[in-house]
JSON list of C-alpha atoms in Angstrom, two decimals:
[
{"chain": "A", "resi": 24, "resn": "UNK", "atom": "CA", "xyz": [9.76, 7.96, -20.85]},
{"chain": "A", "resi": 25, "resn": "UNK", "atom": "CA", "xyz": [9.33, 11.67, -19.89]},
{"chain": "A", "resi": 26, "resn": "UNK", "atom": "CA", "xyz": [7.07, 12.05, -22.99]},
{"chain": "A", "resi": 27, "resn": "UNK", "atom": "CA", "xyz": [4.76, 9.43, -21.29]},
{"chain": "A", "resi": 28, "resn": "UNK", "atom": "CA", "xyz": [4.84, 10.80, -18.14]},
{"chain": "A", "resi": 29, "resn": "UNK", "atom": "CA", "xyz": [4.39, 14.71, -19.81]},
{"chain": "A", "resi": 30, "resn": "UNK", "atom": "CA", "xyz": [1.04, 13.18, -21.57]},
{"chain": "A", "resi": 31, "resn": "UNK", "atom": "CA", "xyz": [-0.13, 11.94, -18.52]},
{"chain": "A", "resi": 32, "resn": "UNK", "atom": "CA", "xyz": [0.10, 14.81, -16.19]},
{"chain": "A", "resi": 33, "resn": "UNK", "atom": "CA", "xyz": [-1.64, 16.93, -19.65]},
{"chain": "A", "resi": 34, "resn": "UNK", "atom": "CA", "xyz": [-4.54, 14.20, -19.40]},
{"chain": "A", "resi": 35, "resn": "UNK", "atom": "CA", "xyz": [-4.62, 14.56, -15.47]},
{"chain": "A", "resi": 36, "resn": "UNK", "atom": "CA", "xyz": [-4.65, 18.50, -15.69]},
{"chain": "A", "resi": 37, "resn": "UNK", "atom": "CA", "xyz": [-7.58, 18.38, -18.85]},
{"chain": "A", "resi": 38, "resn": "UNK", "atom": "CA", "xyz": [-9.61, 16.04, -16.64]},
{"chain": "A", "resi": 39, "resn": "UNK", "atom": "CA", "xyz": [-9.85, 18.59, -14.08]},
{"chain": "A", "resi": 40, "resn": "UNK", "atom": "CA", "xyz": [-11.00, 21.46, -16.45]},
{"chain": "A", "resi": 41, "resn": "UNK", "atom": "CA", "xyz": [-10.42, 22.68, -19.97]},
{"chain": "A", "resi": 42, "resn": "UNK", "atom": "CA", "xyz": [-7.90, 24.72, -20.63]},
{"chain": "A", "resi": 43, "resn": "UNK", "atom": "CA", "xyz": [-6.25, 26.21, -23.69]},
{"chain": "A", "resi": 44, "resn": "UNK", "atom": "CA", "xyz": [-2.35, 25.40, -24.73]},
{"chain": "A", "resi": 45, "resn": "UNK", "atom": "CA", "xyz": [-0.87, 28.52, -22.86]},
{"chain": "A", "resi": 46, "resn": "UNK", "atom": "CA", "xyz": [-2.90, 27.76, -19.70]},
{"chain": "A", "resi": 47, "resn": "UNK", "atom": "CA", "xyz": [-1.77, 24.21, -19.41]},
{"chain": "A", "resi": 48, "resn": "UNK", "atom": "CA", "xyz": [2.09, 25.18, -19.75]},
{"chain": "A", "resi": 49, "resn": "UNK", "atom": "CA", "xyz": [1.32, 27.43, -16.92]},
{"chain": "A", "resi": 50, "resn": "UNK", "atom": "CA", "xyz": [0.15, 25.37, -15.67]},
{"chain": "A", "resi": 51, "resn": "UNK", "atom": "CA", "xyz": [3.04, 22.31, -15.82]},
{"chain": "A", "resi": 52, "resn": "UNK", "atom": "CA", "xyz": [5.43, 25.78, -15.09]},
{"chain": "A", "resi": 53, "resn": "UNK", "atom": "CA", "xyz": [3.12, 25.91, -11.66]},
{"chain": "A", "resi": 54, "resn": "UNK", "atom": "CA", "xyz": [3.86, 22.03, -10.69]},
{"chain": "A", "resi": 55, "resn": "UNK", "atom": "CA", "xyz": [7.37, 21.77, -11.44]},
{"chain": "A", "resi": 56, "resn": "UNK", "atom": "CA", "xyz": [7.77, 21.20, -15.22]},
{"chain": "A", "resi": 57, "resn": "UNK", "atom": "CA", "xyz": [9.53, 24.60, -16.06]},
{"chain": "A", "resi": 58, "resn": "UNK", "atom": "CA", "xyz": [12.10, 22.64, -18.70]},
{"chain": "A", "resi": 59, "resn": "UNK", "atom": "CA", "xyz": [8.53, 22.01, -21.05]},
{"chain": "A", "resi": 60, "resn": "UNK", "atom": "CA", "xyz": [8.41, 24.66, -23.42]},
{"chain": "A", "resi": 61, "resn": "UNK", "atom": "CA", "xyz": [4.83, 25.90, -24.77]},
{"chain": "A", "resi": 62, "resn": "UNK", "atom": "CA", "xyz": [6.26, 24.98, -28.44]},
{"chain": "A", "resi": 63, "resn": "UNK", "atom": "CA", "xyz": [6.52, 21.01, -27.03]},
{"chain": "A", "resi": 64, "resn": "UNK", "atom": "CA", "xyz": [3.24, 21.14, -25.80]},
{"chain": "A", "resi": 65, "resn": "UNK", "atom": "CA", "xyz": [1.35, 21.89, -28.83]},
{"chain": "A", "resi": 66, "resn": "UNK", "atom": "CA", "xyz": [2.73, 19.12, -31.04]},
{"chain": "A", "resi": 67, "resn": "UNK", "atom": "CA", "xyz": [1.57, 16.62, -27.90]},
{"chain": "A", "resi": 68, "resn": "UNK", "atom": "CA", "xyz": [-1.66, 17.76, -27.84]},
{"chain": "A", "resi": 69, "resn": "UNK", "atom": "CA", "xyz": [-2.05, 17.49, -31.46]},
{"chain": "A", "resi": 70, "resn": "UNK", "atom": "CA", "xyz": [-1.40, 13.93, -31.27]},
{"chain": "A", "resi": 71, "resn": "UNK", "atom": "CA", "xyz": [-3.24, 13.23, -28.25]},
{"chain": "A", "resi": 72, "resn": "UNK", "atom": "CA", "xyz": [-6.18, 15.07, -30.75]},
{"chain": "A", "resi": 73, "resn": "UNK", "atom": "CA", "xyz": [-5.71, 12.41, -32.95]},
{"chain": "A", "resi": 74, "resn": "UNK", "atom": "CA", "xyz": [-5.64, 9.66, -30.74]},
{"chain": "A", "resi": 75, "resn": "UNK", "atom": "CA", "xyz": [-9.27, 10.90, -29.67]},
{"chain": "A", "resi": 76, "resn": "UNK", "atom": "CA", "xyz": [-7.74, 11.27, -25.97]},
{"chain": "A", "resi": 77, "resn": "UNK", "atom": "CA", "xyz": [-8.78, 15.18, -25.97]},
{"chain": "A", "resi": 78, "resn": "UNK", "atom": "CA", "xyz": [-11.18, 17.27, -27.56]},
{"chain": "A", "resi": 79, "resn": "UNK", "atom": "CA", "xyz": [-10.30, 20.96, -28.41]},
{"chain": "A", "resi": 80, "resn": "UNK", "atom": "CA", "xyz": [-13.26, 23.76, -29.18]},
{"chain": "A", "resi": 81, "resn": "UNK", "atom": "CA", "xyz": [-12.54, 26.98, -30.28]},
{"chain": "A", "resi": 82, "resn": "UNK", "atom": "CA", "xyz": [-14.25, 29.54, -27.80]},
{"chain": "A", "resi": 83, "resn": "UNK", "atom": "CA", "xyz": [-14.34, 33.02, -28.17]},
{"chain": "A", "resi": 84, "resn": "UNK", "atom": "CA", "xyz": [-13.02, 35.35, -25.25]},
{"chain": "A", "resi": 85, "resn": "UNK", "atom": "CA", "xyz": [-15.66, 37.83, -24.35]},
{"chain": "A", "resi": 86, "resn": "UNK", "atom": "CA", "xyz": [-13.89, 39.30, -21.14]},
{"chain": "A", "resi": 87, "resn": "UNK", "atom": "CA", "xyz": [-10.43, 39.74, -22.97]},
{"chain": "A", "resi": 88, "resn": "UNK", "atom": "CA", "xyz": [-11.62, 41.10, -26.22]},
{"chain": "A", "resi": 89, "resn": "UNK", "atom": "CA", "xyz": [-9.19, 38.64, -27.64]},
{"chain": "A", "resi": 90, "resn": "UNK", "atom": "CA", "xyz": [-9.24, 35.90, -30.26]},
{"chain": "A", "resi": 91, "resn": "UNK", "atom": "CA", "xyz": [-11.21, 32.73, -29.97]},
{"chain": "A", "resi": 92, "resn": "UNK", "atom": "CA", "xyz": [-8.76, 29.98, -27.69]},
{"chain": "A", "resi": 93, "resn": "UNK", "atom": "CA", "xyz": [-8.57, 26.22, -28.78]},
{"chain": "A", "resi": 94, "resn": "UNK", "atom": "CA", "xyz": [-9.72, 24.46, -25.12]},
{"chain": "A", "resi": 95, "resn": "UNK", "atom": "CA", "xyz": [-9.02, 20.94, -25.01]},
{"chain": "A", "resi": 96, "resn": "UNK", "atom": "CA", "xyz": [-11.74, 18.46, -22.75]},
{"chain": "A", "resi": 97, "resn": "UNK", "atom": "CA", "xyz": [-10.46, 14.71, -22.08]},
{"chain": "A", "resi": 98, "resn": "UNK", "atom": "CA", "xyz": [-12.97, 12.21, -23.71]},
{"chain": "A", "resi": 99, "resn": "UNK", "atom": "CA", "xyz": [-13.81, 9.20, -22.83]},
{"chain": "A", "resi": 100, "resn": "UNK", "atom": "CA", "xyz": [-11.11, 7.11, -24.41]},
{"chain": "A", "resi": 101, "resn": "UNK", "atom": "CA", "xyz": [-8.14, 9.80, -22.38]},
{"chain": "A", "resi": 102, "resn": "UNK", "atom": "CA", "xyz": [-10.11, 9.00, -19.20]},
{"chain": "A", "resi": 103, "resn": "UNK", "atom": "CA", "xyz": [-9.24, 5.32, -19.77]},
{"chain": "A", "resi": 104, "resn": "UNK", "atom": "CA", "xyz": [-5.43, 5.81, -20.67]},
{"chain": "A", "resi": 105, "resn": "UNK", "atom": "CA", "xyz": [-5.64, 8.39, -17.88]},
{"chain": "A", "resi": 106, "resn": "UNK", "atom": "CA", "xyz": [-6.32, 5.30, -15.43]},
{"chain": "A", "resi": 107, "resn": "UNK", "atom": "CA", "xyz": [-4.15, 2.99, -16.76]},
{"chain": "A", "resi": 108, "resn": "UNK", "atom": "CA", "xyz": [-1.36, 5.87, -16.63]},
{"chain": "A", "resi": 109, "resn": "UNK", "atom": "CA", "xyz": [-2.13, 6.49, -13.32]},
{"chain": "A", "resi": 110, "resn": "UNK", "atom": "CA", "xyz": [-2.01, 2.57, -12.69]},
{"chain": "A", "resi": 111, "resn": "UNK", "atom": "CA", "xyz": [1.38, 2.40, -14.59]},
{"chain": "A", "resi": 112, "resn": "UNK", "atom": "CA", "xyz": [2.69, 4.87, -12.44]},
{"chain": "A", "resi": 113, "resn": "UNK", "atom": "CA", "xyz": [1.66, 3.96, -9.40]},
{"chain": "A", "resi": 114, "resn": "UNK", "atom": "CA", "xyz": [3.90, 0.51, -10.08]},
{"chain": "A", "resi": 115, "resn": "UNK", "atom": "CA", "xyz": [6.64, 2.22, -11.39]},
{"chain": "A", "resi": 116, "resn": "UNK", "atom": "CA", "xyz": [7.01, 4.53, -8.38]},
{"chain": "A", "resi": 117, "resn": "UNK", "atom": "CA", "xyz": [6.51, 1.41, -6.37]},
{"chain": "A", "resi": 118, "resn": "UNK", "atom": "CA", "xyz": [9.70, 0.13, -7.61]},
{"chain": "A", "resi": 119, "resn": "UNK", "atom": "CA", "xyz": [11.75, 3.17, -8.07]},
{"chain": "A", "resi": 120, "resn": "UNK", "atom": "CA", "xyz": [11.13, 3.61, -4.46]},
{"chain": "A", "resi": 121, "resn": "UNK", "atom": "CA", "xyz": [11.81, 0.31, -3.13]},
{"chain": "A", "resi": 122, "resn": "UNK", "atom": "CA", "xyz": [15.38, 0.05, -5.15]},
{"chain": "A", "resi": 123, "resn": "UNK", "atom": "CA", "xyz": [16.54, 3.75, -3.84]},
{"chain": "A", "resi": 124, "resn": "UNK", "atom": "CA", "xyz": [15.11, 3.10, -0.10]},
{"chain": "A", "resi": 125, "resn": "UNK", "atom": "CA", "xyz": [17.52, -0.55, -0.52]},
{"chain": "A", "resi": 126, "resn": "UNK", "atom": "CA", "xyz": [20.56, 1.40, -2.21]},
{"chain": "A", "resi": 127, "resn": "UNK", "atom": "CA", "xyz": [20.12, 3.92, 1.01]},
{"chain": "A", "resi": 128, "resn": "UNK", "atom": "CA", "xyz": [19.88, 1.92, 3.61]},
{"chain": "A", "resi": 129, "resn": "UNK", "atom": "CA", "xyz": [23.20, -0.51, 2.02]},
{"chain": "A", "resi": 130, "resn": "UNK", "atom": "CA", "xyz": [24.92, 2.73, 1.72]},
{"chain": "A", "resi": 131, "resn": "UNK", "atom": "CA", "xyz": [23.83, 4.09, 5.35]},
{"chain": "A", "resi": 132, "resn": "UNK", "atom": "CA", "xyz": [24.93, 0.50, 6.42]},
{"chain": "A", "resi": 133, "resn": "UNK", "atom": "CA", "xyz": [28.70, 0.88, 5.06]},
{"chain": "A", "resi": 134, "resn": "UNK", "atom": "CA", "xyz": [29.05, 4.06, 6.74]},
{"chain": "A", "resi": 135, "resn": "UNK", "atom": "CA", "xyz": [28.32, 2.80, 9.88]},
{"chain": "A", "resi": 136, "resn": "UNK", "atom": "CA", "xyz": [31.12, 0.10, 9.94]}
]
């Protein structure tokens, strides 16, 4: 399930901008997914390469002076599993919610007797 949830927040991130590998496990870092190591991300976005979800183009880096960076550019197929991920996990929050709001109320509810 977390790899699921991983690819989507990748997809939501790439629709924003492109970015290169490093810059979008800063990225994750930045919004909470420190655990994600930059050697996990680079198999994903292999795959989601080859699924025809992203696009990568190598680009050089005139400022740096450094090597050319693969940056990765959601087409139009990730835009659609980019919805319906968005759609999936609006209705699974939806009911993850509603069962722990229940559980804490029952167990507010024995407390108070």
């Amino acid at each position: 399930m977390l790899k699921g949830i991983l690819e989507g927040c990748i997809l939501s991130i790439i629709a924003n901008r492109e970015v290169y590998g490093y810059e979008l496990s800063v990225l994750l870092e930045k919004h909470g997914f420190s655990f994600v190591s930059e050697g996990s991300i680079y198999p994903l976005l292999l795959r989601m390469q080859k699924e025809q979800w992203i696009a990568g183009s190598l680009k050089s880096e005139f400022k740096s002076g450094g090597p050319p960076r693969k940056y990765y550019r959601l087409t139009e197929t990730g835009q659609e599993v980019l919805q319906q991920f968005k759609e999936q996990w609006n209705q699974l929050k939806t009911s993850v919610d509603s069962v722990l709001t229940e559980v804490d109320g029952h167990e507010t509810e024995r407390n108070d007797t």
